PDB file of C-alpha atoms in Angstrom:
ATOM      1  CA  UNK A  19      20.037  -0.939   7.210  1.00  0.00           C
ATOM      2  CA  UNK A  20      19.073   2.641   6.369  1.00  0.00           C
ATOM      3  CA  UNK A  21      22.278   3.899   7.995  1.00  0.00           C
ATOM      4  CA  UNK A  22      24.299   1.443   5.909  1.00  0.00           C
ATOM      5  CA  UNK A  23      22.655   2.554   2.687  1.00  0.00           C
ATOM      6  CA  UNK A  24      23.147   6.212   3.572  1.00  0.00           C
ATOM      7  CA  UNK A  25      26.876   5.593   4.028  1.00  0.00           C
ATOM      8  CA  UNK A  26      27.289   5.304   0.254  1.00  0.00           C
ATOM      9  CA  UNK A  27      25.663   8.718  -0.258  1.00  0.00           C
ATOM     10  CA  UNK A  28      27.579  10.764   2.278  1.00  0.00           C
ATOM     11  CA  UNK A  29      30.440  13.114   1.360  1.00  0.00           C
ATOM     12  CA  UNK A  30      32.154  15.926   3.198  1.00  0.00           C
ATOM     13  CA  UNK A  31      30.224  18.307   0.915  1.00  0.00           C
ATOM     14  CA  UNK A  32      26.947  16.449   1.500  1.00  0.00           C
ATOM     15  CA  UNK A  33      26.716  15.391   5.168  1.00  0.00           C
ATOM     16  CA  UNK A  34      23.625  13.928   6.805  1.00  0.00           C
ATOM     17  CA  UNK A  35      21.074  16.205   8.418  1.00  0.00           C
ATOM     18  CA  UNK A  36      21.257  16.128  12.207  1.00  0.00           C
ATOM     19  CA  UNK A  37      17.531  15.456  12.703  1.00  0.00           C
ATOM     20  CA  UNK A  38      17.733  12.421  10.419  1.00  0.00           C
ATOM     21  CA  UNK A  39      20.810  11.075  12.193  1.00  0.00           C
ATOM     22  CA  UNK A  40      19.159  11.483  15.588  1.00  0.00           C
ATOM     23  CA  UNK A  41      16.135   9.546  14.313  1.00  0.00           C
ATOM     24  CA  UNK A  42      18.413   6.714  13.184  1.00  0.00           C
ATOM     25  CA  UNK A  43      20.698   6.722  16.211  1.00  0.00           C
ATOM     26  CA  UNK A  44      17.843   6.530  18.710  1.00  0.00           C
ATOM     27  CA  UNK A  45      16.564   3.010  17.887  1.00  0.00           C
ATOM     28  CA  UNK A  46      20.124   1.651  17.649  1.00  0.00           C
ATOM     29  CA  UNK A  47      21.070   3.030  21.068  1.00  0.00           C
ATOM     30  CA  UNK A  48      17.854   1.718  22.626  1.00  0.00           C
ATOM     31  CA  UNK A  49      18.074  -1.727  21.014  1.00  0.00           C
ATOM     32  CA  UNK A  50      21.706  -2.173  22.042  1.00  0.00           C
ATOM     33  CA  UNK A  51      21.305  -0.555  25.500  1.00  0.00           C
ATOM     34  CA  UNK A  52      23.879   2.022  24.391  1.00  0.00           C
ATOM     35  CA  UNK A  53      26.234  -0.783  23.304  1.00  0.00           C
ATOM     36  CA  UNK A  54      26.438  -1.966  26.904  1.00  0.00           C
ATOM     37  CA  UNK A  55      28.772  -4.984  27.249  1.00  0.00           C
ATOM     38  CA  UNK A  56      26.567  -6.304  30.056  1.00  0.00           C
ATOM     39  CA  UNK A  57      23.509  -6.372  27.809  1.00  0.00           C
ATOM     40  CA  UNK A  58      25.431  -8.210  25.047  1.00  0.00           C
ATOM     41  CA  UNK A  59      23.019  -6.925  22.407  1.00  0.00           C
ATOM     42  CA  UNK A  60      25.204  -4.627  20.335  1.00  0.00           C
ATOM     43  CA  UNK A  61      26.997  -6.010  17.290  1.00  0.00           C
ATOM     44  CA  UNK A  62      29.925  -4.796  15.227  1.00  0.00           C
ATOM     45  CA  UNK A  63      27.408  -3.781  12.589  1.00  0.00           C
ATOM     46  CA  UNK A  64      25.607  -1.604  15.162  1.00  0.00           C
ATOM     47  CA  UNK A  65      28.869   0.072  16.198  1.00  0.00           C
ATOM     48  CA  UNK A  66      29.801   0.794  12.587  1.00  0.00           C
ATOM     49  CA  UNK A  67      26.378   2.359  12.014  1.00  0.00           C
ATOM     50  CA  UNK A  68      26.724   4.543  15.124  1.00  0.00           C
ATOM     51  CA  UNK A  69      30.242   5.655  14.190  1.00  0.00           C
ATOM     52  CA  UNK A  70      29.189   6.383  10.603  1.00  0.00           C
ATOM     53  CA  UNK A  71      26.229   8.512  11.650  1.00  0.00           C
ATOM     54  CA  UNK A  72      28.229  10.492  14.202  1.00  0.00           C
ATOM     55  CA  UNK A  73      31.132  11.080  11.805  1.00  0.00           C
ATOM     56  CA  UNK A  74      29.145  11.980   8.677  1.00  0.00           C
ATOM     57  CA  UNK A  75      26.537  14.330  10.148  1.00  0.00           C
ATOM     58  CA  UNK A  76      26.493  18.126  10.183  1.00  0.00           C
ATOM     59  CA  UNK A  77      25.752  18.558  13.894  1.00  0.00           C
ATOM     60  CA  UNK A  78      25.906  22.348  13.683  1.00  0.00           C
ATOM     61  CA  UNK A  79      22.223  22.373  12.668  1.00  0.00           C
ATOM     62  CA  UNK A  80      21.057  20.331  15.658  1.00  0.00           C
ATOM     63  CA  UNK A  81      17.356  21.160  16.308  1.00  0.00           C
ATOM     64  CA  UNK A  82      16.776  23.616  19.157  1.00  0.00           C
ATOM     65  CA  UNK A  83      14.900  21.024  21.211  1.00  0.00           C
ATOM     66  CA  UNK A  84      17.934  18.700  21.019  1.00  0.00           C
ATOM     67  CA  UNK A  85      20.702  21.196  21.809  1.00  0.00           C
ATOM     68  CA  UNK A  86      20.762  19.960  25.424  1.00  0.00           C
ATOM     69  CA  UNK A  87      22.164  16.662  24.109  1.00  0.00           C
ATOM     70  CA  UNK A  88      25.417  18.255  22.925  1.00  0.00           C
ATOM     71  CA  UNK A  89      28.628  17.044  24.475  1.00  0.00           C
ATOM     72  CA  UNK A  90      32.057  18.668  24.254  1.00  0.00           C
ATOM     73  CA  UNK A  91      31.562  19.238  20.517  1.00  0.00           C
ATOM     74  CA  UNK A  92      28.557  19.927  18.291  1.00  0.00           C
ATOM     75  CA  UNK A  93      27.804  16.197  18.201  1.00  0.00           C
ATOM     76  CA  UNK A  94      25.395  14.798  20.811  1.00  0.00           C
ATOM     77  CA  UNK A  95      26.663  12.989  23.873  1.00  0.00           C
ATOM     78  CA  UNK A  96      25.477   9.466  23.043  1.00  0.00           C
ATOM     79  CA  UNK A  97      25.158   8.408  26.666  1.00  0.00           C
ATOM     80  CA  UNK A  98      23.053  11.476  27.442  1.00  0.00           C
ATOM     81  CA  UNK A  99      20.926  10.806  24.348  1.00  0.00           C
ATOM     82  CA  UNK A 100      20.430   7.154  25.281  1.00  0.00           C
ATOM     83  CA  UNK A 101      19.503   7.973  28.873  1.00  0.00           C
ATOM     84  CA  UNK A 102      16.964  10.556  27.692  1.00  0.00           C
ATOM     85  CA  UNK A 103      15.346   8.041  25.333  1.00  0.00           C
ATOM     86  CA  UNK A 104      15.469   5.234  27.898  1.00  0.00           C
ATOM     87  CA  UNK A 105      13.871   7.341  30.611  1.00  0.00           C
ATOM     88  CA  UNK A 106      11.124   8.448  28.226  1.00  0.00           C
ATOM     89  CA  UNK A 107      10.463   4.931  26.925  1.00  0.00           C
ATOM     90  CA  UNK A 108      10.436   3.318  30.369  1.00  0.00           C
ATOM     91  CA  UNK A 109       8.697   6.182  32.165  1.00  0.00           C
ATOM     92  CA  UNK A 110       6.929   4.410  35.084  1.00  0.00           C
ATOM     93  CA  UNK A 111       4.275   7.112  35.358  1.00  0.00           C
ATOM     94  CA  UNK A 112       3.311   6.607  31.719  1.00  0.00           C
ATOM     95  CA  UNK A 113       3.055   2.817  31.996  1.00  0.00           C
ATOM     96  CA  UNK A 114       1.354   2.857  35.385  1.00  0.00           C
ATOM     97  CA  UNK A 115      -1.353   5.173  34.059  1.00  0.00           C
ATOM     98  CA  UNK A 116      -2.235   2.837  31.193  1.00  0.00           C
ATOM     99  CA  UNK A 117      -5.066   0.346  31.463  1.00  0.00           C
ATOM    100  CA  UNK A 118      -4.282  -3.338  30.916  1.00  0.00           C
ATOM    101  CA  UNK A 119      -5.775  -3.191  27.420  1.00  0.00           C
ATOM    102  CA  UNK A 120      -3.724  -0.116  26.509  1.00  0.00           C
ATOM    103  CA  UNK A 121      -0.542  -1.816  27.737  1.00  0.00           C
ATOM    104  CA  UNK A 122      -1.282  -4.891  25.638  1.00  0.00           C
ATOM    105  CA  UNK A 123      -2.100  -3.089  22.409  1.00  0.00           C
ATOM    106  CA  UNK A 124       0.735  -0.563  22.515  1.00  0.00           C
ATOM    107  CA  UNK A 125       3.308  -3.055  21.164  1.00  0.00           C
ATOM    108  CA  UNK A 126       1.423  -6.168  20.040  1.00  0.00           C
ATOM    109  CA  UNK A 127       2.120  -8.712  17.301  1.00  0.00           C
ATOM    110  CA  UNK A 128      -0.018 -11.577  16.053  1.00  0.00           C
ATOM    111  CA  UNK A 129       1.632 -14.812  14.912  1.00  0.00           C
ATOM    112  CA  UNK A 130       0.272 -17.751  12.919  1.00  0.00           C
ATOM    113  CA  UNK A 131       1.961 -21.133  12.623  1.00  0.00           C
ATOM    114  CA  UNK A 132       2.143 -21.873   8.921  1.00  0.00           C
ATOM    115  CA  UNK A 133       1.621 -25.646   9.011  1.00  0.00           C
ATOM    116  CA  UNK A 134      -1.155 -25.888  11.607  1.00  0.00           C
ATOM    117  CA  UNK A 135      -2.739 -22.455  11.341  1.00  0.00           C
ATOM    118  CA  UNK A 136      -2.545 -22.048  15.123  1.00  0.00           C
ATOM    119  CA  UNK A 137      -2.526 -18.417  16.254  1.00  0.00           C
ATOM    120  CA  UNK A 138      -1.080 -16.645  19.268  1.00  0.00           C
ATOM    121  CA  UNK A 139      -0.310 -13.059  20.234  1.00  0.00           C
ATOM    122  CA  UNK A 140       2.620 -11.464  22.019  1.00  0.00           C
ATOM    123  CA  UNK A 141       2.549  -8.055  23.715  1.00  0.00           C
ATOM    124  CA  UNK A 142       5.704  -6.309  24.925  1.00  0.00           C
ATOM    125  CA  UNK A 143       5.280  -4.153  28.027  1.00  0.00           C
ATOM    126  CA  UNK A 144       7.924  -1.939  29.603  1.00  0.00           C
ATOM    127  CA  UNK A 145       7.127  -2.225  33.280  1.00  0.00           C
ATOM    128  CA  UNK A 146       7.840  -4.870  35.920  1.00  0.00           C
ATOM    129  CA  UNK A 147       5.465  -7.815  35.786  1.00  0.00           C
ATOM    130  CA  UNK A 148       4.607  -7.187  39.427  1.00  0.00           C
ATOM    131  CA  UNK A 149       3.241  -3.766  38.427  1.00  0.00           C
ATOM    132  CA  UNK A 150       1.417  -5.148  35.401  1.00  0.00           C
ATOM    133  CA  UNK A 151      -0.396  -7.919  37.283  1.00  0.00           C
ATOM    134  CA  UNK A 152      -1.354  -5.425  40.000  1.00  0.00           C
ATOM    135  CA  UNK A 153      -3.392  -3.367  37.543  1.00  0.00           C
ATOM    136  CA  UNK A 154      -7.126  -3.056  38.037  1.00  0.00           C
ATOM    137  CA  UNK A 155      -9.312  -5.661  36.288  1.00  0.00           C
ATOM    138  CA  UNK A 156      -6.274  -7.580  35.046  1.00  0.00           C
ATOM    139  CA  UNK A 157      -7.978 -10.848  34.122  1.00  0.00           C
ATOM    140  CA  UNK A 158     -11.138  -9.370  32.650  1.00  0.00           C
ATOM    141  CA  UNK A 159      -9.176  -6.908  30.498  1.00  0.00           C
ATOM    142  CA  UNK A 160      -6.759  -9.598  29.266  1.00  0.00           C
ATOM    143  CA  UNK A 161      -9.767 -11.749  28.326  1.00  0.00           C
ATOM    144  CA  UNK A 162     -11.414  -8.786  26.605  1.00  0.00           C
ATOM    145  CA  UNK A 163      -8.267  -7.961  24.662  1.00  0.00           C
ATOM    146  CA  UNK A 164      -7.819 -11.579  23.573  1.00  0.00           C
ATOM    147  CA  UNK A 165     -11.408 -11.660  22.343  1.00  0.00           C
ATOM    148  CA  UNK A 166     -10.825  -8.426  20.408  1.00  0.00           C
ATOM    149  CA  UNK A 167      -7.620  -9.853  18.916  1.00  0.00           C
ATOM    150  CA  UNK A 168      -9.289 -13.245  18.318  1.00  0.00           C
ATOM    151  CA  UNK A 169      -6.448 -15.279  19.812  1.00  0.00           C
ATOM    152  CA  UNK A 170      -6.557 -18.352  22.116  1.00  0.00           C
ATOM    153  CA  UNK A 171      -3.136 -17.710  23.680  1.00  0.00           C
ATOM    154  CA  UNK A 172      -1.366 -14.505  24.694  1.00  0.00           C
ATOM    155  CA  UNK A 173       2.218 -14.032  25.835  1.00  0.00           C
ATOM    156  CA  UNK A 174       2.961 -10.822  27.729  1.00  0.00           C
ATOM    157  CA  UNK A 175       6.676 -10.074  27.632  1.00  0.00           C
ATOM    158  CA  UNK A 176       7.921  -7.635  30.263  1.00  0.00           C
ATOM    159  CA  UNK A 177      11.238  -5.838  29.874  1.00  0.00           C
ATOM    160  CA  UNK A 178      12.755  -3.299  32.256  1.00  0.00           C
ATOM    161  CA  UNK A 179      16.277  -1.946  32.603  1.00  0.00           C
ATOM    162  CA  UNK A 180      18.051  -1.900  35.947  1.00  0.00           C
ATOM    163  CA  UNK A 181      21.524  -0.300  36.044  1.00  0.00           C
ATOM    164  CA  UNK A 182      21.655  -0.551  32.227  1.00  0.00           C
ATOM    165  CA  UNK A 183      21.025  -4.300  32.453  1.00  0.00           C
ATOM    166  CA  UNK A 184      17.826  -5.684  30.872  1.00  0.00           C
ATOM    167  CA  UNK A 185      15.467  -7.750  33.019  1.00  0.00           C
ATOM    168  CA  UNK A 186      12.767  -9.888  31.410  1.00  0.00           C
ATOM    169  CA  UNK A 187       9.648 -11.634  32.664  1.00  0.00           C
ATOM    170  CA  UNK A 188       6.801 -13.467  30.940  1.00  0.00           C
ATOM    171  CA  UNK A 189       3.110 -14.162  31.411  1.00  0.00           C
ATOM    172  CA  UNK A 190       0.988 -16.671  29.488  1.00  0.00           C
ATOM    173  CA  UNK A 191      -2.785 -16.357  29.427  1.00  0.00           C
ATOM    174  CA  UNK A 192      -5.678 -18.160  27.802  1.00  0.00           C
ATOM    175  CA  UNK A 193      -9.095 -19.757  28.161  1.00  0.00           C
ATOM    176  CA  UNK A 194      -7.851 -23.215  27.164  1.00  0.00           C
ATOM    177  CA  UNK A 195      -6.087 -24.412  30.299  1.00  0.00           C
ATOM    178  CA  UNK A 196      -4.612 -27.421  28.496  1.00  0.00           C
ATOM    179  CA  UNK A 197      -3.104 -25.191  25.788  1.00  0.00           C
ATOM    180  CA  UNK A 198      -1.622 -22.722  28.281  1.00  0.00           C
ATOM    181  CA  UNK A 199      -0.237 -25.540  30.427  1.00  0.00           C
ATOM    182  CA  UNK A 200       1.249 -27.359  27.444  1.00  0.00           C
ATOM    183  CA  UNK A 201       2.912 -24.211  26.106  1.00  0.00           C
ATOM    184  CA  UNK A 202       4.195 -23.368  29.595  1.00  0.00           C
ATOM    185  CA  UNK A 203       5.664 -26.856  30.029  1.00  0.00           C
ATOM    186  CA  UNK A 204       7.360 -26.612  26.645  1.00  0.00           C
ATOM    187  CA  UNK A 205       8.840 -23.178  27.333  1.00  0.00           C
ATOM    188  CA  UNK A 206      10.061 -24.239  30.781  1.00  0.00           C
ATOM    189  CA  UNK A 207      12.109 -26.933  29.052  1.00  0.00           C
ATOM    190  CA  UNK A 208      13.907 -24.351  26.886  1.00  0.00           C
ATOM    191  CA  UNK A 209      16.383 -23.566  29.640  1.00  0.00           C
ATOM    192  CA  UNK A 210      19.306 -22.630  27.381  1.00  0.00           C
ATOM    193  CA  UNK A 211      17.178 -20.297  25.261  1.00  0.00           C
ATOM    194  CA  UNK A 212      14.861 -18.722  27.856  1.00  0.00           C
ATOM    195  CA  UNK A 213      15.679 -19.862  31.382  1.00  0.00           C
ATOM    196  CA  UNK A 214      12.130 -19.525  32.710  1.00  0.00           C
ATOM    197  CA  UNK A 215      11.190 -20.047  36.355  1.00  0.00           C
ATOM    198  CA  UNK A 216       7.513 -20.145  37.262  1.00  0.00           C
ATOM    199  CA  UNK A 217       6.386 -17.557  39.792  1.00  0.00           C
ATOM    200  CA  UNK A 218       2.652 -18.231  39.980  1.00  0.00           C
ATOM    201  CA  UNK A 219      -0.368 -19.845  38.344  1.00  0.00           C
ATOM    202  CA  UNK A 220      -3.843 -18.402  38.694  1.00  0.00           C
ATOM    203  CA  UNK A 221      -7.036 -20.050  37.501  1.00  0.00           C
ATOM    204  CA  UNK A 222      -9.879 -17.577  37.125  1.00  0.00           C
ATOM    205  CA  UNK A 223     -13.504 -18.763  37.033  1.00  0.00           C
ATOM    206  CA  UNK A 224     -12.355 -22.165  35.686  1.00  0.00           C
ATOM    207  CA  UNK A 225     -12.226 -20.827  32.116  1.00  0.00           C
ATOM    208  CA  UNK A 226      -9.130 -18.663  32.173  1.00  0.00           C
ATOM    209  CA  UNK A 227      -5.587 -19.297  33.368  1.00  0.00           C
ATOM    210  CA  UNK A 228      -2.624 -16.973  33.856  1.00  0.00           C
ATOM    211  CA  UNK A 229       0.900 -18.293  34.411  1.00  0.00           C
ATOM    212  CA  UNK A 230       3.763 -15.979  35.334  1.00  0.00           C
ATOM    213  CA  UNK A 231       7.527 -16.503  34.957  1.00  0.00           C
ATOM    214  CA  UNK A 232      10.869 -14.840  35.480  1.00  0.00           C
ATOM    215  CA  UNK A 233      13.275 -15.137  32.543  1.00  0.00           C
ATOM    216  CA  UNK A 234      16.996 -15.648  33.076  1.00  0.00           C
ATOM    217  CA  UNK A 235      18.014 -15.002  29.470  1.00  0.00           C
ATOM    218  CA  UNK A 236      17.510 -11.259  29.174  1.00  0.00           C
ATOM    219  CA  UNK A 237      18.703 -11.324  25.555  1.00  0.00           C
ATOM    220  CA  UNK A 238      15.646 -13.290  24.418  1.00  0.00           C
ATOM    221  CA  UNK A 239      13.171 -10.646  23.263  1.00  0.00           C
ATOM    222  CA  UNK A 240       9.951 -11.281  21.332  1.00  0.00           C
ATOM    223  CA  UNK A 241      12.059 -11.730  18.207  1.00  0.00           C
ATOM    224  CA  UNK A 242      13.606 -14.828  19.793  1.00  0.00           C
ATOM    225  CA  UNK A 243      10.634 -15.982  21.887  1.00  0.00           C
ATOM    226  CA  UNK A 244       8.063 -16.187  19.082  1.00  0.00           C
ATOM    227  CA  UNK A 245      10.114 -18.697  17.022  1.00  0.00           C
ATOM    228  CA  UNK A 246      10.513 -20.819  20.154  1.00  0.00           C
ATOM    229  CA  UNK A 247       6.731 -20.807  20.578  1.00  0.00           C
ATOM    230  CA  UNK A 248       6.433 -21.868  16.933  1.00  0.00           C
ATOM    231  CA  UNK A 249       8.573 -24.906  17.826  1.00  0.00           C
ATOM    232  CA  UNK A 250       5.834 -25.977  20.236  1.00  0.00           C
ATOM    233  CA  UNK A 251       3.391 -26.160  17.335  1.00  0.00           C
ATOM    234  CA  UNK A 252       5.997 -27.927  15.192  1.00  0.00           C
ATOM    235  CA  UNK A 253       6.205 -30.544  17.918  1.00  0.00           C
ATOM    236  CA  UNK A 254       2.413 -30.865  18.012  1.00  0.00           C
ATOM    237  CA  UNK A 255       2.357 -31.460  14.259  1.00  0.00           C
ATOM    238  CA  UNK A 256       4.915 -34.244  14.553  1.00  0.00           C
TER     239      UNK A 256
END
């Protein structure tokens, strides 16, 4: 949106600053997996924004710390830029060093169903679910985080990239076994939208349950998953 609005302000005498264009290009390249056809996330609107930023920027003033991104011209090599951002964002050492609570709070959103008032949380984590569930004190830290966030249900959404292809997994956790099981059953039925397959269920001390899934539809991020979870509460209301 910002890139689209900037398009009306750019002229050959008044090009964009390179640092600003890099800041705008980065999220687009990450969100679209560098416009990878396999990921099927990039849109025509995204491509227009990328092309506009590259074309209308004065790349001669590229910041010193970004000069290594240059390609054959002053402009950055977009693939090199994307790979640098991807490797930094998905750095396994960074994610493996985080505690469970730090992983959960790094990219967390709280949702409330308007009609019923029911609340749930969703945390996005950028490491394989196998690595996440292997972390020390998994259950106790999830419970602690949920108490801090004051939520009865938490979805942990894992996303990794393998050969530029996104891979997604999901975990549901909560104290109310009936709620977790009901939500899990509902989501398992959304085959066209999510394509979940259950990997494991773990009951901990009879008052906490964790259910883990693989997700076939790698395009369904939190932006798509949260509205599907809202449909569960719509169904409960009806």
